[in-house]
Each structure stands twice: as C-alpha cells, then as structure tokens.
Coordinates of C-alpha atoms and ligand atoms in Angstrom, one line a residue:
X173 CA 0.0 0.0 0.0
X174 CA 1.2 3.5 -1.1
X175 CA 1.8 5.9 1.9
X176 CA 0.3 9.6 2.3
X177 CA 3.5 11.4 1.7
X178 CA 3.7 13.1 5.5
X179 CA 3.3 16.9 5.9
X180 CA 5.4 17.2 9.5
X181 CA 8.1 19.9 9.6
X182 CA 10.4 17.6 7.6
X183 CA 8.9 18.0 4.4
X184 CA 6.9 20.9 3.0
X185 CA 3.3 20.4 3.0
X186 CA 1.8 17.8 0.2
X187 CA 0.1 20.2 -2.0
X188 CA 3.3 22.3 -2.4
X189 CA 4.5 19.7 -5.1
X190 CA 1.5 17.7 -5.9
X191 CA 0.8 16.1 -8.9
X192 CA -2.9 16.5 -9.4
X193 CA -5.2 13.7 -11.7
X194 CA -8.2 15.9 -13.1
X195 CA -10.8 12.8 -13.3
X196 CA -13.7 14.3 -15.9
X197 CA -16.1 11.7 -14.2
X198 CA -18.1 11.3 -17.6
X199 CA -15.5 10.5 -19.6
X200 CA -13.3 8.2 -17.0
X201 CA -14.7 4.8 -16.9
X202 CA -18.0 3.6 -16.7
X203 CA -18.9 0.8 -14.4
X204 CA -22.3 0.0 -14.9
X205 CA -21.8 0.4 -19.0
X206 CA -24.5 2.2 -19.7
X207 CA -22.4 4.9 -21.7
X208 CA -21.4 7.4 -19.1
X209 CA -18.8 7.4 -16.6
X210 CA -19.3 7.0 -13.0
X211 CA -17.7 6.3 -9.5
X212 CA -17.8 2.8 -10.1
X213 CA -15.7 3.2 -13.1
X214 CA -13.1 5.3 -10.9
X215 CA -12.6 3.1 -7.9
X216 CA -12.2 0.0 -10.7
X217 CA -9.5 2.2 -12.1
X218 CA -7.7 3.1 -8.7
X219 CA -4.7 0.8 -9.6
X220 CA -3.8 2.5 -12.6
X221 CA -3.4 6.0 -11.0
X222 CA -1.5 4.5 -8.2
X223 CA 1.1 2.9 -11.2
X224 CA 0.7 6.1 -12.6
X225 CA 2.3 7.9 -9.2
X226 CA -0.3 11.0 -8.3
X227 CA -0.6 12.5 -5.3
X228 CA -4.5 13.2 -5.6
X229 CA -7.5 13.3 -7.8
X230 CA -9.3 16.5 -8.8
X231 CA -13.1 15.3 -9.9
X232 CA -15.2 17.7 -11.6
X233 CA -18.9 18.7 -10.4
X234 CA -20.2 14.8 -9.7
X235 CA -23.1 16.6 -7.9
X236 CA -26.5 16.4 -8.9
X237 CA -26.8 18.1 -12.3
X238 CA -29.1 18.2 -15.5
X239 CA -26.1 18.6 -17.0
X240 CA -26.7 22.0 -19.3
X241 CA -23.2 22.7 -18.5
X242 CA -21.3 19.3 -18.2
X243 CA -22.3 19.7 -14.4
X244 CA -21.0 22.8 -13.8
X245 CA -24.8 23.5 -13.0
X246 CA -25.3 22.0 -9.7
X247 CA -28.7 21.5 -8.6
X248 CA -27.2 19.8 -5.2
X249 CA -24.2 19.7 -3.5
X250 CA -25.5 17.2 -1.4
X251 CA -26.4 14.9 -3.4
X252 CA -24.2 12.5 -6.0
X253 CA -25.9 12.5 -9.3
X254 CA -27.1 9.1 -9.8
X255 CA -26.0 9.0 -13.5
X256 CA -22.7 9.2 -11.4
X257 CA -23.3 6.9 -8.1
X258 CA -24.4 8.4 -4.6
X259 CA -23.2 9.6 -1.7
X260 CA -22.3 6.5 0.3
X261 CA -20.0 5.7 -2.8
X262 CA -18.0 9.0 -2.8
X263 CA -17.8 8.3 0.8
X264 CA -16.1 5.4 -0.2
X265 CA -14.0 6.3 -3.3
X266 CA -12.7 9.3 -0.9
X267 CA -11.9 6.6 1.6
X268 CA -10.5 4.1 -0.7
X269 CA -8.2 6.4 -2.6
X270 CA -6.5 7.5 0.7
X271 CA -6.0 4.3 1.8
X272 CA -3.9 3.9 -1.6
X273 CA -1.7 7.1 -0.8
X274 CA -4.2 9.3 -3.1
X275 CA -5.7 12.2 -1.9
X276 CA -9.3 14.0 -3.3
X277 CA -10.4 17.4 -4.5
X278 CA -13.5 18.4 -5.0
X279 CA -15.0 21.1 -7.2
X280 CA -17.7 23.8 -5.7
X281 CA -19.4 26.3 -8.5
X282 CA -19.9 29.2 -6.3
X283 CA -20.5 31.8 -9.4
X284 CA -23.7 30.1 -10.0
X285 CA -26.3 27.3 -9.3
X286 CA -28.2 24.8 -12.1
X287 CA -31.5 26.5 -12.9
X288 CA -33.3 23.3 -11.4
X289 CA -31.4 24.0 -7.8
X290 CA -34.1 24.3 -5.0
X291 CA -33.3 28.3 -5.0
X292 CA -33.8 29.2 -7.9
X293 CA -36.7 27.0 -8.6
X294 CA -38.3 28.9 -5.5
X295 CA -37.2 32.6 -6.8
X296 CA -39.2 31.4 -10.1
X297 CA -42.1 30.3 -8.2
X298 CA -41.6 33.8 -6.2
X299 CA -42.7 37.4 -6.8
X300 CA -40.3 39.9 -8.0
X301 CA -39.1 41.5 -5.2
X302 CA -39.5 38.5 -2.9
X303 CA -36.4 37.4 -0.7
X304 CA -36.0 34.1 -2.9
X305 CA -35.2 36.2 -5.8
X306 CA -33.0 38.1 -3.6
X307 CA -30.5 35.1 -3.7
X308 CA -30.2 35.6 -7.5
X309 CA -29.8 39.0 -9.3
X310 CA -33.1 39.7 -11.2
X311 CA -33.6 43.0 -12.9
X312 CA -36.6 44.4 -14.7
X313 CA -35.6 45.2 -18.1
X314 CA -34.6 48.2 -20.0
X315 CA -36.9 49.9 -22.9
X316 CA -40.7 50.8 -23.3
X317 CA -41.9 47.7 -22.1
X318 CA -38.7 46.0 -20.1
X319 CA -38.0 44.0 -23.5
X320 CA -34.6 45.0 -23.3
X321 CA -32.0 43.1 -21.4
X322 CA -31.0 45.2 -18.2
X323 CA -27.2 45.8 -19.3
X324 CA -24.9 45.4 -22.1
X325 CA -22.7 42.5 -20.6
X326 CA -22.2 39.8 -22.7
X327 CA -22.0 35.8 -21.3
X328 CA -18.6 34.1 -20.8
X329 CA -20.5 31.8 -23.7
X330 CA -21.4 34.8 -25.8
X331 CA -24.4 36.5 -26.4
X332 CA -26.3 38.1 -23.3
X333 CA -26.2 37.1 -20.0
X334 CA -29.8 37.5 -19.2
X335 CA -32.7 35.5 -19.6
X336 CA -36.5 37.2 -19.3
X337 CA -39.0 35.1 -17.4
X338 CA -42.9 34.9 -17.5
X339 CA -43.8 37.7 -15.3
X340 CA -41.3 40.3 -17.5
X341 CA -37.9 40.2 -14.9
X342 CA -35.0 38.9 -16.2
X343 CA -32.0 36.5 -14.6
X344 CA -28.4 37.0 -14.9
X345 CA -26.1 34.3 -16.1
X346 CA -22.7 34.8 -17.0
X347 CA -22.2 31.0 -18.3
X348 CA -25.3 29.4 -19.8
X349 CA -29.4 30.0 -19.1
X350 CA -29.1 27.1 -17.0
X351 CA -26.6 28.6 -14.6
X352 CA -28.2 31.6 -12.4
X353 CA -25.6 33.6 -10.9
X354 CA -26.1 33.8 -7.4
X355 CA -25.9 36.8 -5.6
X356 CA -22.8 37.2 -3.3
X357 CA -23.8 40.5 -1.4
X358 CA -26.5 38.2 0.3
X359 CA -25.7 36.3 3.5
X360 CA -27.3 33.6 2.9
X361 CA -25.3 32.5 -0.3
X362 CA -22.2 32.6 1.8
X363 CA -23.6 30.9 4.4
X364 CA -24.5 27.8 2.6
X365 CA -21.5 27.3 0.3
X366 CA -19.1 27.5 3.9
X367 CA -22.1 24.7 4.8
X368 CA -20.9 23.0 1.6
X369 CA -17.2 23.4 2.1
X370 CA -18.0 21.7 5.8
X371 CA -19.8 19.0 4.2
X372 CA -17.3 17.9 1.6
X373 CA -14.0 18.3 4.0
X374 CA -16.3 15.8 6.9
X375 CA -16.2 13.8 3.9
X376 CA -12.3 13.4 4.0
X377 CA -12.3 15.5 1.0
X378 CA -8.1 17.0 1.1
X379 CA -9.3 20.0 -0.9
X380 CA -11.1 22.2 -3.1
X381 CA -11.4 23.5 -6.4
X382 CA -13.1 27.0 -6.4
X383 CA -14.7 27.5 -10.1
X384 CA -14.6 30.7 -11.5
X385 CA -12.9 31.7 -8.2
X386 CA -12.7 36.0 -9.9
X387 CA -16.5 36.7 -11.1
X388 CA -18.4 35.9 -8.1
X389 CA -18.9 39.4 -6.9
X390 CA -21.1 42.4 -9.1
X391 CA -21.0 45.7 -8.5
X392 CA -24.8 45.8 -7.1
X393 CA -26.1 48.5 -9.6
X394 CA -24.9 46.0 -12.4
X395 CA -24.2 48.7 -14.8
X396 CA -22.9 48.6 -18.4
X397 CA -19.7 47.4 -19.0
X398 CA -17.5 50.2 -19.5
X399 CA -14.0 49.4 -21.0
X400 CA -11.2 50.3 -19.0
X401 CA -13.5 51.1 -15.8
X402 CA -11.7 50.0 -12.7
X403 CA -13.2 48.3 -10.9
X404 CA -14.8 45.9 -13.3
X405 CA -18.4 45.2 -12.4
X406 CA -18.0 41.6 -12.0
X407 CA -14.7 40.4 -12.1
X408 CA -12.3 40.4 -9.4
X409 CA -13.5 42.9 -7.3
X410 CA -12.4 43.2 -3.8
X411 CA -15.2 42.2 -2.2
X412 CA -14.1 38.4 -3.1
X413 CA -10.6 38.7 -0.8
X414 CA -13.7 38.6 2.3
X415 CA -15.1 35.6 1.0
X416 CA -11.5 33.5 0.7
X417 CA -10.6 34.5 3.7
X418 CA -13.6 32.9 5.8
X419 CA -13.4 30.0 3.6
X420 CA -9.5 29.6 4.2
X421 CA -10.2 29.9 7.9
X422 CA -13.2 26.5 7.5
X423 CA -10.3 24.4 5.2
X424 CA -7.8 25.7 8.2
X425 CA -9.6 23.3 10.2
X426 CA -9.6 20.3 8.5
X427 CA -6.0 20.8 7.1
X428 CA -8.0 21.2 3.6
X429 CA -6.2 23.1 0.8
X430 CA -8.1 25.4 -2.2
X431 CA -7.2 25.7 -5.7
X432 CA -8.8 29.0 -7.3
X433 CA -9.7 29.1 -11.3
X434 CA -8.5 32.7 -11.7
X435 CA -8.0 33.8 -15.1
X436 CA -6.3 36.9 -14.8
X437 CA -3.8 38.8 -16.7
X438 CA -2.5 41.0 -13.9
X439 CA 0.3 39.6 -12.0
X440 CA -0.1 41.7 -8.9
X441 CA -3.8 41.1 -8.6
X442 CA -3.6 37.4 -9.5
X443 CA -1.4 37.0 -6.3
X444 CA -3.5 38.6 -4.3
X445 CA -5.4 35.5 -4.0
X446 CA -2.8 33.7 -3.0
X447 CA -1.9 35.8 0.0
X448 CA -1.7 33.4 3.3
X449 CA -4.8 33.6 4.6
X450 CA -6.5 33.4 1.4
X451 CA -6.5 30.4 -1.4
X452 CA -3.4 27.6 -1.3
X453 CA -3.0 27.4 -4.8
X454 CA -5.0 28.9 -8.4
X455 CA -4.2 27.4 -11.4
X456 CA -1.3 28.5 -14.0
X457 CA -3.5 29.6 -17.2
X458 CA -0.5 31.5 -18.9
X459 CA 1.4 29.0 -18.9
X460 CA -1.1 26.6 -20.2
X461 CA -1.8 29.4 -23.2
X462 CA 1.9 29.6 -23.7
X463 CA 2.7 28.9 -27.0
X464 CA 5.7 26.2 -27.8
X465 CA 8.1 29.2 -27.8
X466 CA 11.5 29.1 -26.3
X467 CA 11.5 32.8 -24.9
X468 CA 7.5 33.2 -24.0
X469 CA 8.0 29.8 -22.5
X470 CA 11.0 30.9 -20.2
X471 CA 9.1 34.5 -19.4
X472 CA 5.9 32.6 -18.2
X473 CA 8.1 30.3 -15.9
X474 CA 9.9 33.4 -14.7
X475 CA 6.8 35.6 -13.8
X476 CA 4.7 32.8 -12.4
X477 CA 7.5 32.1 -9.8
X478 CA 8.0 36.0 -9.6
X479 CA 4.0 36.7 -8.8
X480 CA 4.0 33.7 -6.1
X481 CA 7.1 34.6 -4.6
X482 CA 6.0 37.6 -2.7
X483 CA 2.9 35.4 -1.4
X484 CA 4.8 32.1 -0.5
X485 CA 2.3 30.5 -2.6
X486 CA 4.1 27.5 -4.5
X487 CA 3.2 27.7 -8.5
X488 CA 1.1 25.2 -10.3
X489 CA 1.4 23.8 -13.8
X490 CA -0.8 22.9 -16.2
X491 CA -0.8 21.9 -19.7
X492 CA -4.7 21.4 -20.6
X493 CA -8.4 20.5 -18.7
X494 CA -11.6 19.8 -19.9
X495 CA -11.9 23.2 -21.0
X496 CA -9.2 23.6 -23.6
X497 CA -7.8 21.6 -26.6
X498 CA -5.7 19.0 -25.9
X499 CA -1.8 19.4 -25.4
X500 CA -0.9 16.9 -28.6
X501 CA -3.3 18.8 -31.1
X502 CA -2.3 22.7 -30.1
X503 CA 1.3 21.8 -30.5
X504 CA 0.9 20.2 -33.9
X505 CA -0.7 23.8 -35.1
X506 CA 0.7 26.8 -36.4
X507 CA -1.3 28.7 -33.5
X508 CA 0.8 26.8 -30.1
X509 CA -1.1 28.7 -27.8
X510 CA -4.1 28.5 -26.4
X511 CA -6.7 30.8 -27.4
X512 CA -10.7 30.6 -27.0
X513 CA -11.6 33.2 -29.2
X514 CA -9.4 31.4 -32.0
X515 CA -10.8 28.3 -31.8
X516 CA -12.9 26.9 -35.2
X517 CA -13.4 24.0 -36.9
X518 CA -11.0 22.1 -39.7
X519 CA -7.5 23.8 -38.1
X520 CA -4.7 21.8 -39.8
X521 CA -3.0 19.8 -37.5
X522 CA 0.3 17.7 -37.4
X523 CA -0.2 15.1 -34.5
X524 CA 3.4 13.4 -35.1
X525 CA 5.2 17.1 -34.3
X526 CA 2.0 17.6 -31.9
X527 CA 2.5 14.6 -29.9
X528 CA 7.0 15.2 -30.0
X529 CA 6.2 18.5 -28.4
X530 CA 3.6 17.6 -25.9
X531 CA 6.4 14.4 -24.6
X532 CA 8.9 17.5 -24.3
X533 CA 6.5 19.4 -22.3
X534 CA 5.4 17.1 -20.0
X535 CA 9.1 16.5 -18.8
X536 CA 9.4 20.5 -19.0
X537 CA 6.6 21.0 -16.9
X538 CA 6.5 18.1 -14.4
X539 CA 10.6 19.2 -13.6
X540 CA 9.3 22.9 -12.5
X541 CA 9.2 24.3 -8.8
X542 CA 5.5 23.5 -7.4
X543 CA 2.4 21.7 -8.2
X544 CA 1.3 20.0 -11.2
X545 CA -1.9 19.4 -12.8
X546 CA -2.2 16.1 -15.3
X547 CA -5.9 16.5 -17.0
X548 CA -7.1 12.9 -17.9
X549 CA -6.0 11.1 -21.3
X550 CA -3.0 13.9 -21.0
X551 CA -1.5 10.6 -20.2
X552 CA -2.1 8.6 -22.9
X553 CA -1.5 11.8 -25.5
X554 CA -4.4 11.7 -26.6
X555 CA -5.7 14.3 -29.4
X556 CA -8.3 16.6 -29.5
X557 CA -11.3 14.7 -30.9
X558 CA -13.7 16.2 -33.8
X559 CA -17.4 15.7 -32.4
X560 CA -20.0 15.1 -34.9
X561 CA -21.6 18.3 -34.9
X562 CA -25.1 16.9 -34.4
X563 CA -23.6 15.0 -31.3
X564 CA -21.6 18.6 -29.4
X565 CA -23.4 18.9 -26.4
X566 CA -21.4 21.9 -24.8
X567 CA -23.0 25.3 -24.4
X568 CA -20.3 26.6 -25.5
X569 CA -20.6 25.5 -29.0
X570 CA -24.7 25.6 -29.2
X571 CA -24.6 29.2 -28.0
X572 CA -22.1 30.4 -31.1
X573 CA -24.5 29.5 -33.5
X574 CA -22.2 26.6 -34.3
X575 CA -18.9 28.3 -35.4
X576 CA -17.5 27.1 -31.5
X577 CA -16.4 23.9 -32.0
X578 CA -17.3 23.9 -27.9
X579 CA -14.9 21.8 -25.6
X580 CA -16.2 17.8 -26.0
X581 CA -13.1 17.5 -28.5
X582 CA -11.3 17.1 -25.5
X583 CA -13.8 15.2 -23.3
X584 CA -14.4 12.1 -25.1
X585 CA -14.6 8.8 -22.9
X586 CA -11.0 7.2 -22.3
X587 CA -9.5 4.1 -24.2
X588 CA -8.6 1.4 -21.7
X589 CA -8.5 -1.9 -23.6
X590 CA -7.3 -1.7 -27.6
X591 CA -10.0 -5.0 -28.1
X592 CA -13.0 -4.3 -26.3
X593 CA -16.2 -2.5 -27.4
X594 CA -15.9 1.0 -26.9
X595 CA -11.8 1.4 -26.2
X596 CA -12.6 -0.4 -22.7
X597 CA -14.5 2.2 -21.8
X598 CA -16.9 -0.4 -20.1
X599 CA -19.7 0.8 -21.8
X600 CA -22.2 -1.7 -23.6
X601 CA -24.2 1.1 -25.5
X602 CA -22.4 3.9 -27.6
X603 CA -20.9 6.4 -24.8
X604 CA -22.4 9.8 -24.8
X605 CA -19.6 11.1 -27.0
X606 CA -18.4 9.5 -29.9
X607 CA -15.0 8.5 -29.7
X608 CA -12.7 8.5 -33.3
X609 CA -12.0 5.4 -34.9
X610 CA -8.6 5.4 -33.7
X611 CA -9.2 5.7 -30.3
X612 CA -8.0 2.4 -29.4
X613 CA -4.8 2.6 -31.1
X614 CA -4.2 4.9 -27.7
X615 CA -6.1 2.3 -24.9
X616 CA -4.2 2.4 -21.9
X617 CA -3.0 -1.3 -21.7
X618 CA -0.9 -0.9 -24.9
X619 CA 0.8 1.9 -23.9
X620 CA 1.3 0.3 -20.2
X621 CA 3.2 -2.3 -22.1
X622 CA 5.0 -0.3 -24.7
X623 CA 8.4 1.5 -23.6
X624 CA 8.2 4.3 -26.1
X625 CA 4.5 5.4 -25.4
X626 CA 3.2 8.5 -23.7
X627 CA 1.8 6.4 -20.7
X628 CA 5.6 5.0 -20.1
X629 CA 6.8 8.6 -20.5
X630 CA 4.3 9.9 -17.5
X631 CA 4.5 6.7 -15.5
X632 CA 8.4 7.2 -15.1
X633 CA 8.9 11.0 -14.9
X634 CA 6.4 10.9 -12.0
X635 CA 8.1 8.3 -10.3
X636 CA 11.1 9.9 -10.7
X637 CA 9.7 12.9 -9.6
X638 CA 8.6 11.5 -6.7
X639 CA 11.9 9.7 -5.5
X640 CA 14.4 12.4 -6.6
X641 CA 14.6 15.2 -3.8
X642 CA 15.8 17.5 -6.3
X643 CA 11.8 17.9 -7.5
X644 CA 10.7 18.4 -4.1
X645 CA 9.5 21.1 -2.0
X646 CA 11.9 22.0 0.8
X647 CA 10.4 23.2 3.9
X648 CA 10.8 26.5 4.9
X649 CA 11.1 27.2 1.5
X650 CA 8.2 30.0 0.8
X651 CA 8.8 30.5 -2.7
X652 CA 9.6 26.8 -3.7
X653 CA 11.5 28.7 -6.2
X654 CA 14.9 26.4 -6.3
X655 CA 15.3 27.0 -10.3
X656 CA 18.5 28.4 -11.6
X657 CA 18.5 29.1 -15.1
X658 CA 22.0 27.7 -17.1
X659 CA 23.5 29.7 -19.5
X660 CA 22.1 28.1 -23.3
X661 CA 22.4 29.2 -26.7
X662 CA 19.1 30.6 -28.0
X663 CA 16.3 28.4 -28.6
X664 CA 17.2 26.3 -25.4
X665 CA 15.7 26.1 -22.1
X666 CA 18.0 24.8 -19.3
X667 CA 17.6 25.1 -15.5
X668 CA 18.9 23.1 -12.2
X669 CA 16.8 22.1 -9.5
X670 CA 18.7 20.9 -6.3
X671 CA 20.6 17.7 -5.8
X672 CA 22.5 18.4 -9.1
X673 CA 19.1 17.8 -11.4
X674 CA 19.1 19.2 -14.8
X675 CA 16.3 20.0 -17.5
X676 CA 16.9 20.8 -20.7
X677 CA 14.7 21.3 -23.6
X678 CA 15.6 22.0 -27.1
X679 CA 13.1 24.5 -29.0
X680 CA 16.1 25.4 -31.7
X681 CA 14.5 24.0 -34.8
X682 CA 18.2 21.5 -34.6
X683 CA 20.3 19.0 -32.4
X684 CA 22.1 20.6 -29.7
X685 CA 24.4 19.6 -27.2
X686 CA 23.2 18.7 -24.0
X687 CA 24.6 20.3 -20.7
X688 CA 27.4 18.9 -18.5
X689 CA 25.8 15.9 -17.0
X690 CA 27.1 13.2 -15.2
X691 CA 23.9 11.0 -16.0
X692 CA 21.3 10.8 -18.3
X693 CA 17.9 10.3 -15.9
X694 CA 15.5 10.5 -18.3
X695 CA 14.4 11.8 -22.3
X696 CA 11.9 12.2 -24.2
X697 CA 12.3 10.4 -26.9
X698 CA 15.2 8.2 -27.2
X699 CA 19.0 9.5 -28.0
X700 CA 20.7 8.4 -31.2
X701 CA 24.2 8.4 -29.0
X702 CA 26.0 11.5 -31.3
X703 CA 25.1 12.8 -28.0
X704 CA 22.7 15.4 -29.3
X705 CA 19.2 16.8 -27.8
X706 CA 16.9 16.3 -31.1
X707 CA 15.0 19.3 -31.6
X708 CA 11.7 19.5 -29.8
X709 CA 12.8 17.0 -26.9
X710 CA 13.7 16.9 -23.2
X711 CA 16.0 15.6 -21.1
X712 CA 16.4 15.4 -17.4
X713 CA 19.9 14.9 -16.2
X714 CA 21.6 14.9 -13.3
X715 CA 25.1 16.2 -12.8
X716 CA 27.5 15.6 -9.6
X717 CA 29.1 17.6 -8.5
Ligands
NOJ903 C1 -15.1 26.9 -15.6 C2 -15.2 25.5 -15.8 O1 -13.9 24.9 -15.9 C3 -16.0 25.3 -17.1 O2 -16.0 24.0 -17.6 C4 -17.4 25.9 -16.9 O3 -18.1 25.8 -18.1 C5 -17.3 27.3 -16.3 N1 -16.3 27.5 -15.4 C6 -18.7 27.7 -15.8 O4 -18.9 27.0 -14.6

C-alpha cells in the first residue's frame, strides 16, 4: 500500500509539489456500462493511477446536475448525481483512494447554481421583489416595455447574459441559461457554500477547487460594462478577498487546501489570492496558453515564480483540462497557444510534431518548482477529438451558432483496452460522446506495455519525480523557487533544481548539445548516441558535483 506522503516539519506540506489527476467523471470509466462514466468506473480504475504515481485526484462537479453545463450546474451539493453513483460511494472512493496514498479534490461552482437547484426553482415560483429572488440577481428590463435586457454584458458563452421570465424580470447568467448567478452581497449564499465546504471536507475530502474563483462578486447596480473602468463590475473585485478568507479559515480546520480558477492577466492582482490567509493554490493559465516558444515559454516560468514569490504561494502547472484543446493537437498547429476566441473547426494539425512537443513538455513541466496538474487522457497523448456536430453537447458551442467547436473535443470517454467495445471504456451502449476510430490505437493497456508510449513517458517521470529530492518542495522554503537558469544558446531552455538535477529542452529547430551531466535520468524520446538533444525534446539529467 502506497503511503500519504507526510506533511510534519520535515517536508513541505503535500500540496506544495502535488501532482494533481483531473478525473472528468463522464468521460473516465463507466462501471455500470451504460455509456457514461461514474464512480464505479473510478474506484475500478484506482490501480492504474496509483502505477501512474499522483498525489490526488481532482473530480469535476459529480453533484447532482441536468447537466446543461457538463455539471458545472449544480442543482445539489449534497447529493451525487445518480448518473454518477451516490453519496455513500464518494464516501467510499474518498476513503479508498486515501487508503492507496491518493488524496481527493473536489470542485464547488460558487458563481452560479443549475436552474433546477431548489433556489432558484423557489425565486421562479416567487414574486419579483421576494427574498427568494434576492438570492439571485433579477432586474426588470430596460426599454418601453422591459424587453430590453438590463445591461450590455455579454455571457462568458457569448451572447447576453440574461434570460426574461414569465412575469417580464429577467435572470443574470454569465455562463449558460441554465446557470443563475447567485448573488454574493447576500448572507445567505455565503452561508450555505461555507455549509458545503463543511460538508465535503467531513467527507475526507483534502481539498477544493473553487470554479470561476474571480467573477463571483457584481457591482450591485450592475451597470454597463464600460472598458477600462476600474473596478470591473463583476470580475475580481475586492469584495471576493472577504469571501477567501472565511473560507480559508473553515479548510484551516480540517487541514483542507483550495485551488482558485482565476483567469487573470494581472500579475499583482492574480497574487492577491494567493496571499496566506487566502487560497493555497490557483491554477497556471499563462502557462497553459503559452505557446511552444522558447522565450514566452521561459518568461511565463519566470513571472509565475516572480507573482508567487511575494505570497509564499508554491506555483502550479498545467498543460490542458476539460476546457481547452488537448496538449498533442495545439502543438501540432501553427497557432501553439491556447486561445478561445481562435478556436474553429477544420484547423490543420500535425499530430506526429503535436504529440514530439507535448512528450517535451510534460518533462518541461513536471521538472518545475510546485504543483502539477495532469488533466485525464493527457496521459495517454491523446488528441483533441472532432465531435459530430449533431452530437456537441457543450453550451459553449450551441450558443455560437455553431462556429464554436465547444470543448467535447477534448472530453471524449478514455481508451482502456485496444480490443473491447468502446476502447474499454466499459460501456455496452455507444458512450455519450463518440469517440474517433482510432481511439483504441491509444487504450491504456498498450501503452502500459509499450516503452516508447506517452503512458511509459508519464508513468516514469512521476516516479522519478517522486523519489528524486531534487523535484521536491523544501520546507521552509516560501517561494519553492529552487530554479536556476543555465547559460544556453538561443532556442534552449535549461535550468537546475537541487541535488544536481538538470532539465533541458531543445526549442532550436536542430540538435544541440546537452549540458554537462554526469547521468542521463530521463528523455523524451530516445537519443541516437551522437550525444545530441533532437530538436523538440527533453532531457532530465543529473550532474554531480
Ligand atoms: C469553468 C469550468 O472549468 C468550465 O467547464 C465551466 O463551463 C465554467 N467555469 C462555468 O462554470
């Protein structure tokens, strides 16, 4: 049995250096085959990510859900969806995974509720004015006869955020119709998510994943949008630091950690989430949107460990998650970065260079100071899928008018078994995305068998990570910022950790030599013994003296 890696004084706490398993519960395993993933499917497939070597499990919403926004429209937070399990088997997959050394996050939607939750169901069934609408933000509307929505925001998904009911008022929702955005300024709302917080962590839950962590709070007259106003009416305002910091003190007491989704350009005001009595951790977005480019590739290492710094807040690093296209297709594109607004359909893609790159990068970013994030399939390279478009269920897509391609591309059930129906997915009807006809050429036992596959790649860079104290966080250490950059030519990224560990990738467009080493740890593709770093690989080394 795998151990919890202890947190006493002689180590730095788990979550400093994590490596983090995103489980996209739909799209894991499914154990009762009838075409969706479920919690079944995960605790079957607890052995694998113990072989794989992470330190815990993120699972998206697995709350009860109708689903209008992959479940990031929760109707209850008490309650398991039963498309999923219930409650009694979270308890146990929470309990089972621990016992195997794993620990579990899960995922609360603060921004906004499903339209079928109790609340809002209540605030429909309501009066305008009443104290149930209180709890959401409903307007009248603007023009002769309130036909006009009440401002000019437009949804995270496009168009306008508001939908009219019956009796002429009109909901805000800055995701889909099906996702009211509740309203912070009320007691009550923060009184039932630190309920929910308290519910999850008596669950043995190790932490939390706060969605949309920045846009919680409005300004309350929710007025237009005007570009450049500071501050902006609805994300990151101040009021949120409040919030974080009566949540940080409920996850103080059951030693629980939070990672924020804060999508924010500004350094300073990114960190400010991360100051010590606020959030643990937020996720890395500009270096997931980094394109495969030598120099923006070394300034996004070098700011994220300058913004965290200042906070003691160790970095995190992420290469994709069910929102964004997968790692293997984005670096086989002209476009590397990560873009939503660029996203359409037919983008010309080179999966061989794709798939090179994305092997580099894994060893690039699991050899970085902090924690990482592994988003599932990631693993097994997997590409971004092209969804039938009569099949795309995201709201994403459906609310472009259909030049979105959405996000399923990258949420389509996993391969497990190259010879069984469905990948090994463990469904017995069609799952409820489509996967490609060459899914199974990627199934999981394969590549568990093959040395030169992606699986073998992750499967021995985290254990490696794991056992060499060179990739660890030291204690005491605020910053967990032990990278020293080594002099390269251009195009060539090459830093030391402690212990004497090197990583070196080659973005030169040739072979180049590889640092003074003393031993060759691990690469990304195999060396042809000119001792050269082929262009577009990695290398961990370890040198000495
Ligand atoms: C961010 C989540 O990652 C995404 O999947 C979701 O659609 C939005 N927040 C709205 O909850």
């Amino acid at each position: 049995m795998a151990a919890i890696r202890p947190t006493e004084a002689t180590t730095a706490p788990w979550w400093r250096d994590a490596a983090i398993y995103q489980v996209y519960v739909r799209s894991f395993a499914d154990g009762d085959g009838d075409g969706t993933g479920d919690l079944a499917g995960v605790r079957a497939r607890l052995p694998y990510l113990v072989e794989l070597g992470v330190d815990a499990l993120w699972f998206t919403p697995w709350y009860l859900s109708p689903l209008a926004d992959g479940g990031y429209d929760v109707a209850d937070y008490r309650v398991i969806d039963p498309a999923f399990g219930h409650l009694a088997e979270a308890e146990k997959l929470i309990a089972e995974a621990r016992e195997l050394g794993i620990r579990t996050i899960v995922d609360i939607v603060p921004n906004h509720v499903s339209d079928r939750h109790g609340w809002f169901r209540a605030a429909l069934a309501a009066a305008p004015g009443s104290p149930e609408r209180e709890l959401f933000h409903f307007r009248e509307g603007r023009g002769e006869n309130g036909e006009i929505p009440p401002n000019d925001w437009v949804s995270e998904f496009g168009g306008t955020p508001w939908t009219r009911i019956d009796d002429g008022q009109w909901y805000l929702h800055l995701f889909a119709q099906g996702q009211p955005d509740l309203n912070w300024a009320h007691p009550a709302v923060r009184q039932e998510h630190e309920d929910v917080l308290r519910f999850w962590f008596e669950r043995g839950v190790a932490g939390v994943r706060i969605d949309s962590a920045a846009l919680l709070a409005k300004d309350p007259a929710l007025p237009d949008f005007v570009k450049g106003t500071d501050p902006h009416p609805y994300v990151d305002r101040d009021e949120l630091h409040d919030i974080y910091r009566s949540w940080r003190a409920i996850a103080d007491r059951y030693d629980g950690i939070f990672v924020g989704e804060v999508w924010l350009p500004d350094s300073e005001r990114f960190a400010r989430y991360l100051r010590p009595d606020e959030l643990h951790t937020a996720f890395n977005f500009n270096f997931l949107a980094c394109p495969w480019d030598p120099g923006l590739l070394r300034s996004a290492i070098d700011d994220t460990l300058a913004e965290h710094a200042p906070v003691g807040a160790p970095a995190t690093w992420v290469l994709c998650n069910h929102d964004v296209t997968r790692t293997v297709t984005r670096y086989g594109r002209e476009e590397t970065g990560f873009d939503f607004a660029a996203k359409v359909f037919g983008t010309p893609t080179d999966l061989e260079l794709g798939t090179r790159r994305a092997r580099a990068a894994a060893l690039l970013s699991l050899a970085l100071p902090g924690a990482v994030y592994l988003y599932q399939g990631e693993e097994l390279g997997l590409p971004e899928a092209d969804i039938p478009r009569d099949r795309i269920e995201d709201p994403m897509h459906l609310r472009s008018g259909g030049v979105d391609p959405g996000r399923d591309g990258c949420r389509v059930p996993l391969p497990w078994s190259a010879d069984e129906p469905y990948a090994g997915f463990g469904s017995t009807v069609e799952p409820w995305l489509p996967q490609p006809a060459a899914w199974a050429s990627y199934a999981a036992d394969e590549q568990g068998t093959d040395p030169g596959s992606m699986l073998t790649l992750y499967r021995e860079a985290l254990r490696l990570r794991r056992a060499e104290p060179g990739f660890a966080a030291t204690p005491g250490e605020t910053s967990d910022g032990r990278l020293n950059w080594l002099p390269s030519a251009p195009g060539i990224l090459a830093f030391t950790r402690t212990h004497g560990l090197i990583c070196v990738v080659n973005l030169s467009g040739s072979p180049a030599p590889l640092p003074e080493h003393d031993e060759i740890l691990l690469t990304s593709v195999p060396l042809d013994g000119s001792g050269l770093l082929p262009d577009d690989t990695a290398a961990w080394l370890r040198r000495k003296r």
